[in-house]
XYZ file of C-alpha atoms in Angstrom:
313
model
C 18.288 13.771 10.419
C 20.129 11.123 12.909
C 22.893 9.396 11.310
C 20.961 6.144 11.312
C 18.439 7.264 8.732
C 21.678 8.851 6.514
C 23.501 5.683 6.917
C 19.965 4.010 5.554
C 19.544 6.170 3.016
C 23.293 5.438 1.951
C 22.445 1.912 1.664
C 19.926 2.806 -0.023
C 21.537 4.579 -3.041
C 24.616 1.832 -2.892
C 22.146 -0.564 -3.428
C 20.422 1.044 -6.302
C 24.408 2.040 -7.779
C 25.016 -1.772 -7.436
C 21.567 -2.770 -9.360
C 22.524 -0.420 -11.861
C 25.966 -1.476 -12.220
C 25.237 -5.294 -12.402
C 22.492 -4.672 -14.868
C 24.809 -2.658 -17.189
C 27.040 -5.607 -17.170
C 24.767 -8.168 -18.453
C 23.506 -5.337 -21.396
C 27.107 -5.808 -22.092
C 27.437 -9.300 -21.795
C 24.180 -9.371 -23.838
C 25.897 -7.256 -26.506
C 29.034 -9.420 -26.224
C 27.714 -12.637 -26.700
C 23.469 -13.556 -26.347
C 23.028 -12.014 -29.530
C 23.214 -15.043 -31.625
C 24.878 -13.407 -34.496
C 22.697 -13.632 -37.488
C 24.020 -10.120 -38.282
C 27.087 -11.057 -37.518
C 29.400 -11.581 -40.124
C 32.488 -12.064 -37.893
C 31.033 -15.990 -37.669
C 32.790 -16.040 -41.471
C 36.544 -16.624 -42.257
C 38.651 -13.573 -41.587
C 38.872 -13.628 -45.387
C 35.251 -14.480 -46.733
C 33.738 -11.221 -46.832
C 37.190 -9.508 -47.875
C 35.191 -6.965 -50.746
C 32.056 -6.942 -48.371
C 33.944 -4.973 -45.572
C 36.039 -2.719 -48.175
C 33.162 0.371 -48.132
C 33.861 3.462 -50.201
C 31.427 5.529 -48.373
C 31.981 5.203 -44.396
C 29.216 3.718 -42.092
C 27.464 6.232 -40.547
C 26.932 6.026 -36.661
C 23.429 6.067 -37.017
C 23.316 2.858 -39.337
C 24.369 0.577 -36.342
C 22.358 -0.991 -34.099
C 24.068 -0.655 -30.305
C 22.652 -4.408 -29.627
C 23.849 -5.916 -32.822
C 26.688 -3.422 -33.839
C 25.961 -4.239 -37.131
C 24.302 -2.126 -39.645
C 20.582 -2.550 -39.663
C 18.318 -3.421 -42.114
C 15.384 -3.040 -40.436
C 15.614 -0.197 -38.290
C 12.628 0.267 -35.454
C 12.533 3.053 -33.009
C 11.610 3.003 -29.054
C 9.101 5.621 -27.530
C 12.321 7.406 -25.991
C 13.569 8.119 -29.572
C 16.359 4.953 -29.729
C 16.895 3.192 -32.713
C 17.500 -0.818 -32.758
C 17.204 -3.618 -35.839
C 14.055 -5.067 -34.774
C 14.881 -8.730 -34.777
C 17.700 -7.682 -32.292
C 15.482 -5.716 -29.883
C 12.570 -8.094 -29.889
C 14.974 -10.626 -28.350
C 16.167 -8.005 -25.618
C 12.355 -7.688 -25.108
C 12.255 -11.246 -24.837
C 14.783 -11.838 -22.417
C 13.643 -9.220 -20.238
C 10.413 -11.021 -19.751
C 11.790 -14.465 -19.466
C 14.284 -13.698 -16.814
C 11.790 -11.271 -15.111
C 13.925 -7.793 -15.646
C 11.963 -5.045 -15.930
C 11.685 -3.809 -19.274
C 14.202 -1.261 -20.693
C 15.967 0.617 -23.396
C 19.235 -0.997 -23.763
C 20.977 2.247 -24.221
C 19.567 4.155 -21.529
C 18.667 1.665 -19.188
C 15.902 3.451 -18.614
C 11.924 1.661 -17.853
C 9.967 1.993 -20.796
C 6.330 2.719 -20.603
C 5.415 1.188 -24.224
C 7.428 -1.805 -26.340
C 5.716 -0.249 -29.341
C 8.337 -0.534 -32.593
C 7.639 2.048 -35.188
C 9.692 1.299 -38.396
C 12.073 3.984 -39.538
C 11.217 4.006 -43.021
C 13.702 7.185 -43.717
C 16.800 5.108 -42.117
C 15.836 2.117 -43.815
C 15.733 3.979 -47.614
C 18.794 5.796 -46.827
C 20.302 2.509 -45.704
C 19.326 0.536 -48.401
C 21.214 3.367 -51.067
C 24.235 3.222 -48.810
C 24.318 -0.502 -49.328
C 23.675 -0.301 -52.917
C 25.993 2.173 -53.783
C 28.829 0.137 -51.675
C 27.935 -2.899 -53.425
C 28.407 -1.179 -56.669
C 32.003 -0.380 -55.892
C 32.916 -3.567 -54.059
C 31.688 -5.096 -57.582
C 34.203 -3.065 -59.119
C 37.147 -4.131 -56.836
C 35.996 -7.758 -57.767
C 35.858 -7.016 -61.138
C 39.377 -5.880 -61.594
C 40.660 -9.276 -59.417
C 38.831 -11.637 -61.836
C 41.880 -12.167 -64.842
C 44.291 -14.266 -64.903
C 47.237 -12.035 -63.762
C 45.557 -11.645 -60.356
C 47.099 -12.766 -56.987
C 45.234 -16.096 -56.075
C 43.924 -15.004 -53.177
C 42.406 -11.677 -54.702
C 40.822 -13.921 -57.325
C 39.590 -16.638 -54.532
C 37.946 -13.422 -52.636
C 36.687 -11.680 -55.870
C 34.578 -15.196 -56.395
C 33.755 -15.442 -52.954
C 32.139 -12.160 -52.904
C 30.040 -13.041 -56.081
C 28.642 -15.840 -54.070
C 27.908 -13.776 -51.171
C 26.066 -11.301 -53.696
C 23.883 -14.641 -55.306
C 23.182 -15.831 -51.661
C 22.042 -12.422 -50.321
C 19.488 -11.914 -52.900
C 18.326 -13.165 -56.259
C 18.494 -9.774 -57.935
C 21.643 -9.470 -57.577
C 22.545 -12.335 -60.692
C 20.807 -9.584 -62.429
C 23.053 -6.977 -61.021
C 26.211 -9.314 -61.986
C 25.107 -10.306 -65.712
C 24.392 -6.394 -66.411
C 28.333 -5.656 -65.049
C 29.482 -8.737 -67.229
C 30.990 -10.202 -64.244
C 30.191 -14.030 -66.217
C 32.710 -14.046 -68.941
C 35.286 -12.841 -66.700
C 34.415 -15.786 -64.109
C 34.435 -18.522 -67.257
C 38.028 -16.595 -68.152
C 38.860 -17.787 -65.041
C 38.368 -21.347 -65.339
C 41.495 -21.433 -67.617
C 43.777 -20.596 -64.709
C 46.487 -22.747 -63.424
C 45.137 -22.586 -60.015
C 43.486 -25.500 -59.050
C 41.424 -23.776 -55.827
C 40.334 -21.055 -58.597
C 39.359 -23.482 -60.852
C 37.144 -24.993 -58.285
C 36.130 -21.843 -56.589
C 34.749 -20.546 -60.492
C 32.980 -23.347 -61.018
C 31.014 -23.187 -58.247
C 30.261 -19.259 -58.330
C 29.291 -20.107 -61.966
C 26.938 -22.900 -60.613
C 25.635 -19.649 -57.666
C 25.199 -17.204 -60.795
C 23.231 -19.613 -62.750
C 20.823 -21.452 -60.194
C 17.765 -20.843 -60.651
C 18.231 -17.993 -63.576
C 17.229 -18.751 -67.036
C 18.854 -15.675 -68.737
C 22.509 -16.300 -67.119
C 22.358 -20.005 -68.136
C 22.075 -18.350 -71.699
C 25.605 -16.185 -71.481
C 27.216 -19.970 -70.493
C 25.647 -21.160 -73.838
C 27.580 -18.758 -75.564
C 31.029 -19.930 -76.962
C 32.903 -23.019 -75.580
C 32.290 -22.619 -72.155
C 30.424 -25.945 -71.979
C 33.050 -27.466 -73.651
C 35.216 -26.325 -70.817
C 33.585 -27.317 -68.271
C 33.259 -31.128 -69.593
C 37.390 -31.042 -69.701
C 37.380 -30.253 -66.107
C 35.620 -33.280 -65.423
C 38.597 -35.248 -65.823
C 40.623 -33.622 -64.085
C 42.100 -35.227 -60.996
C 41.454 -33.252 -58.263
C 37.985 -35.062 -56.878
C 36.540 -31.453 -55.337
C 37.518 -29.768 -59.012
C 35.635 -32.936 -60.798
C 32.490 -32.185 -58.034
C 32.366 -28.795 -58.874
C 32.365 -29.284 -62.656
C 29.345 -31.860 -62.711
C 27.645 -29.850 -60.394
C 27.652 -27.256 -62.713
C 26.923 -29.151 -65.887
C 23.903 -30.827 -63.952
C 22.380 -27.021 -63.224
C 22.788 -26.112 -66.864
C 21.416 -29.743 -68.114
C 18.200 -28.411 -66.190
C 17.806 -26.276 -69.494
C 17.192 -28.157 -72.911
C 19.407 -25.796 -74.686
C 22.452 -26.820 -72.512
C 21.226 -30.058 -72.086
C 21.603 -30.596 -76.013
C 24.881 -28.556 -76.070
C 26.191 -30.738 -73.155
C 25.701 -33.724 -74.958
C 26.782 -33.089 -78.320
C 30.491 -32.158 -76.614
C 32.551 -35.212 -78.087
C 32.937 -37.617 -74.903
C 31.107 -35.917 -72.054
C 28.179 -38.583 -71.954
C 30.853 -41.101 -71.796
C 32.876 -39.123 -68.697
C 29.706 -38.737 -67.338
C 28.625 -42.259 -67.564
C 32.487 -42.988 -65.953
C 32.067 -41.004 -63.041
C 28.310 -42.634 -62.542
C 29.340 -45.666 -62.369
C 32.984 -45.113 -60.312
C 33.100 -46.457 -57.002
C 36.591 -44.500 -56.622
C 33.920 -41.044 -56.704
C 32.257 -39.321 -53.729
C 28.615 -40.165 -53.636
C 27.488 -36.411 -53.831
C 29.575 -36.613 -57.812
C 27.913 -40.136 -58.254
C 24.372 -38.906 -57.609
C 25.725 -35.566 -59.850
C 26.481 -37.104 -62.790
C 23.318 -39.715 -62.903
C 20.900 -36.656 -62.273
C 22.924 -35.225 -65.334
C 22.754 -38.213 -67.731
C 18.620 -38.291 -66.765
C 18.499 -34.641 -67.716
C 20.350 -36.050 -71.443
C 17.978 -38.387 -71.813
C 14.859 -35.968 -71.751
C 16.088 -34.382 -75.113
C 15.822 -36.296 -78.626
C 18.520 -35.126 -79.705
C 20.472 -36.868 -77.414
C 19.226 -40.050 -77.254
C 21.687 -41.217 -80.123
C 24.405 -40.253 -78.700
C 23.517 -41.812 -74.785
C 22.986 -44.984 -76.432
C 26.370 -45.146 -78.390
C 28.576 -43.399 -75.891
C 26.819 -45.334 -72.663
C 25.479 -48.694 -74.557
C 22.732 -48.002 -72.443
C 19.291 -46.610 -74.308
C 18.263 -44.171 -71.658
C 14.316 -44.210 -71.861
C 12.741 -40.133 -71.394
């Protein structure tokens, strides 16, 4: 062979090195930052998901998707046997077409014949009672930061967790009224901490939206009556939280009739209605509230004297 055709051939295989090389470095830019982070929970405060990333049982390699590095939740499998969460390779698919790259694994780098995704049912199950089992304890750890005695910010991350739980699915609420995370949350509303007064009051409004049976536990005892205190308090966000709260529960009749036979909360309420010190958010709060009154009976007598406004149903 002359040494022109092995100084060709030498091109030849730097060339292919270099294609190879600058192709690995956008699946790593990819990786870095394309992916636009729906699985990503590092978008959150460094403190948000504090219990979330506590796990008792370690994460398994096999649980995270290399494009995502997140665990999956709904793992699919290439032809060649690699595992991605679908939503995450779909978009590598995607991109591979749009910018005209020929189409392959990720991991290997290697052409693929098929884009077929078969679901990995086994991963997912086994995933799924990881998650639940983790969630189980990280309830725990929030449990034991929801009392009074508790470092603020353990409290403050113990609420924010609960929220997380309500906001990731609507079981969940269940989960929390069965571990009788709700009396320990309206507990909490008596501490001296005005950002974990606020912060209970709205993980009380997360636990309750939308869920008949935990609005009952908040029927229970004076927590209604606790709430309508808050309201004149005089931190504004601590005063939006509070008729927030009350204006979920007034969506009940029960509540709506406990709300209103508290001595002076249809007058606060009325107050705060017609404030133009108030943000409008509280304004609009507290008038959606008083209209929720009005639709019981029982109330009526007591919107008319308090208010001196008959409020018709």
């Amino acid at each position: 062979m002359c040494s022109k055709t092995r100084f060709s051939i030498r091109c030849l295989e730097w060339d292919r090195k270099l294609e190879l090389w600058l192709f690995s470095l956008k699946v790593v830019r990819f990786m870095a930052g394309s992916w636009d982070g729906s699985y990503d929970q590092g978008g959150q405060s460094d403190d948000s998901y504090h219990f979330e990333r506590l796990h008792i049982e370690p994460i398994y390699d096999a649980f995270i998707c290399p494009l995502t590095k997140q665990v999956m939740r709904d793992p699919v499998t290439l032809e060649n046997g690699q595992t991605f969460e679908r939503e995450a390779i779909e978009k590598w698919f995607r991109d591979c077409r749009e910018n005209g790259r020929r189409l392959v694994c990720p991991v290997t780098l290697r052409e693929l014949r098929s884009t077929e995704l078969n679901p990995s049912i086994a991963l997912r199950n086994t995933i799924e009672e990881w998650n639940a089992r983790n969630e189980a304890a990280q309830l725990d750890m929030a449990r034991r930061s929801l009392t009074l005695v508790s470092p603020e910010n353990d409290t403050i991350q113990a609420l924010k967790f609960v929220q997380h739980l309500c906001l990731k699915n609507q079981s969940n609420k269940h989960m929390i009224r069965n571990a009788e995370l709700i009396p320990m949350i309206v507990d909490v509303l008596k501490s001296s901490s005005r950002q974990v007064r606020s912060k209970a009051l709205e993980t009380l409004r997360f636990v309750v939206e939308d869920n008949s049976d935990n609005k009952e536990i908040i029927a229970e005892g004076d927590t209604v009556r606790t709430i309508v205190k808050l309201l004149n308090h005089d931190q504004s966000k601590e005063r939006e939280e509070a008729v927030s709260l009350l204006y979920e529960l007034s969506k009940s009749e029960k509540l709506s009739e406990k709300i209103g036979s508290v001595s002076g909360a249809v007058l606060i309420l009325v107050g705060m209605a017609s404030s133009n010190s108030e943000n409008l958010s509280t304004v609009e709060k507290a008038e959606q509230t008083l209209e929720n009154l009005a639709q019981s009976e029982n109330n009526g007598e007591t919107l008319v004297s308090d208010s001196g406004v008959e409020f018709l149903p």
